[in-house]
């Protein structure tokens, strides 16, 4: 075994730096349900109450989709439509 280690020193390189690459996955779909925060109850119980759903949901994706807080039923519809769009893009890429 050699005692010399390989060192990548490209400070004197004559080639230009590579172009920034786009992420391997263009999409990262997320669905976030909004809830009312927990509250501290004073009195005999002295505990945190559970979070209660507000009926509002946000759908976001790395490609730029952001619905903001919309009713949950609408958000689920947008989520499913975007998921189908992602599926179609993937299958189109696999054909070529």
Tab-separated table of C-alpha atoms in Angstrom:
chain	number	residue	atom	x	y	z
A	1	UNK	CA	0.000	0.000	0.000
A	2	UNK	CA	1.282	3.425	-0.880
A	3	UNK	CA	1.843	5.983	1.855
A	4	UNK	CA	1.011	8.840	-0.500
A	5	UNK	CA	-2.594	9.916	-0.615
A	6	UNK	CA	-4.346	11.160	-3.703
A	7	UNK	CA	-5.197	14.847	-3.413
A	8	UNK	CA	-7.739	16.613	-5.604
A	9	UNK	CA	-6.257	20.061	-5.935
A	10	UNK	CA	-7.835	21.746	-8.924
A	11	UNK	CA	-6.822	25.285	-8.015
A	12	UNK	CA	-4.679	25.483	-11.167
A	13	UNK	CA	-7.262	23.840	-13.428
A	14	UNK	CA	-7.750	25.279	-16.890
A	15	UNK	CA	-11.321	24.089	-17.382
A	16	UNK	CA	-14.309	26.282	-16.462
A	17	UNK	CA	-16.546	25.265	-13.552
A	18	UNK	CA	-19.520	23.147	-14.485
A	19	UNK	CA	-22.985	24.659	-14.814
A	20	UNK	CA	-25.231	24.331	-11.773
A	21	UNK	CA	-27.439	21.300	-12.137
A	22	UNK	CA	-31.154	21.163	-11.540
A	23	UNK	CA	-32.255	18.789	-8.800
A	24	UNK	CA	-32.708	15.161	-9.848
A	25	UNK	CA	-36.336	15.330	-8.776
A	26	UNK	CA	-38.217	18.375	-9.978
A	27	UNK	CA	-41.194	17.718	-7.732
A	28	UNK	CA	-41.634	17.206	-4.022
A	29	UNK	CA	-45.338	17.335	-3.336
A	30	UNK	CA	-46.453	18.140	0.223
A	31	UNK	CA	-49.854	18.386	1.843
A	32	UNK	CA	-49.993	20.242	5.170
A	33	UNK	CA	-53.123	20.321	7.300
A	34	UNK	CA	-53.498	23.434	9.425
A	35	UNK	CA	-54.529	23.039	13.022
A	36	UNK	CA	-55.265	25.418	15.819
A	37	UNK	CA	-52.396	25.352	18.287
A	38	UNK	CA	-52.561	23.650	21.631
A	39	UNK	CA	-53.567	25.739	24.592
A	40	UNK	CA	-52.620	25.461	28.240
A	41	UNK	CA	-55.565	24.852	30.522
A	42	UNK	CA	-55.321	26.185	34.027
A	43	UNK	CA	-57.179	24.534	36.813
A	44	UNK	CA	-57.334	21.008	38.135
A	45	UNK	CA	-56.250	19.335	34.883
A	46	UNK	CA	-53.259	21.628	34.131
A	47	UNK	CA	-52.448	20.109	30.757
A	48	UNK	CA	-52.222	20.934	27.071
A	49	UNK	CA	-55.378	20.515	25.029
A	50	UNK	CA	-55.246	18.705	21.710
A	51	UNK	CA	-54.844	20.516	18.414
A	52	UNK	CA	-58.084	20.994	16.522
A	53	UNK	CA	-58.251	20.949	12.722
A	54	UNK	CA	-59.186	24.228	11.058
A	55	UNK	CA	-60.435	22.684	7.811
A	56	UNK	CA	-57.698	24.490	5.861
A	57	UNK	CA	-54.829	22.785	4.020
A	58	UNK	CA	-51.827	23.947	1.982
A	59	UNK	CA	-50.409	22.052	-1.000
A	60	UNK	CA	-46.819	22.872	-1.997
A	61	UNK	CA	-44.367	21.420	-4.489
A	62	UNK	CA	-40.733	22.075	-5.346
A	63	UNK	CA	-41.778	23.053	-8.902
A	64	UNK	CA	-43.495	26.193	-7.560
A	65	UNK	CA	-47.022	25.044	-6.728
A	66	UNK	CA	-48.327	26.759	-3.594
A	67	UNK	CA	-52.048	26.924	-2.964
A	68	UNK	CA	-51.924	28.789	0.312
A	69	UNK	CA	-54.509	27.873	2.944
A	70	UNK	CA	-57.555	26.559	1.076
A	71	UNK	CA	-60.411	24.312	2.213
A	72	UNK	CA	-59.251	20.728	2.667
A	73	UNK	CA	-61.522	19.290	-0.059
A	74	UNK	CA	-60.105	21.698	-2.647
A	75	UNK	CA	-56.557	20.992	-1.491
A	76	UNK	CA	-57.031	17.248	-1.904
A	77	UNK	CA	-58.303	17.796	-5.444
A	78	UNK	CA	-55.287	19.973	-6.326
A	79	UNK	CA	-52.984	17.388	-4.730
A	80	UNK	CA	-54.444	14.531	-6.795
A	81	UNK	CA	-54.333	16.542	-10.039
A	82	UNK	CA	-50.699	17.513	-9.477
A	83	UNK	CA	-49.789	13.947	-8.539
A	84	UNK	CA	-51.306	12.762	-11.834
A	85	UNK	CA	-49.319	15.439	-13.689
A	86	UNK	CA	-46.109	14.203	-12.046
A	87	UNK	CA	-46.956	10.627	-13.007
A	88	UNK	CA	-47.556	11.667	-16.628
A	89	UNK	CA	-44.217	13.531	-16.745
A	90	UNK	CA	-42.364	10.513	-15.411
A	91	UNK	CA	-43.956	8.116	-17.888
A	92	UNK	CA	-43.235	10.532	-20.756
A	93	UNK	CA	-39.566	10.704	-19.715
A	94	UNK	CA	-39.311	6.921	-19.562
A	95	UNK	CA	-40.568	6.485	-23.136
A	96	UNK	CA	-37.579	8.264	-24.662
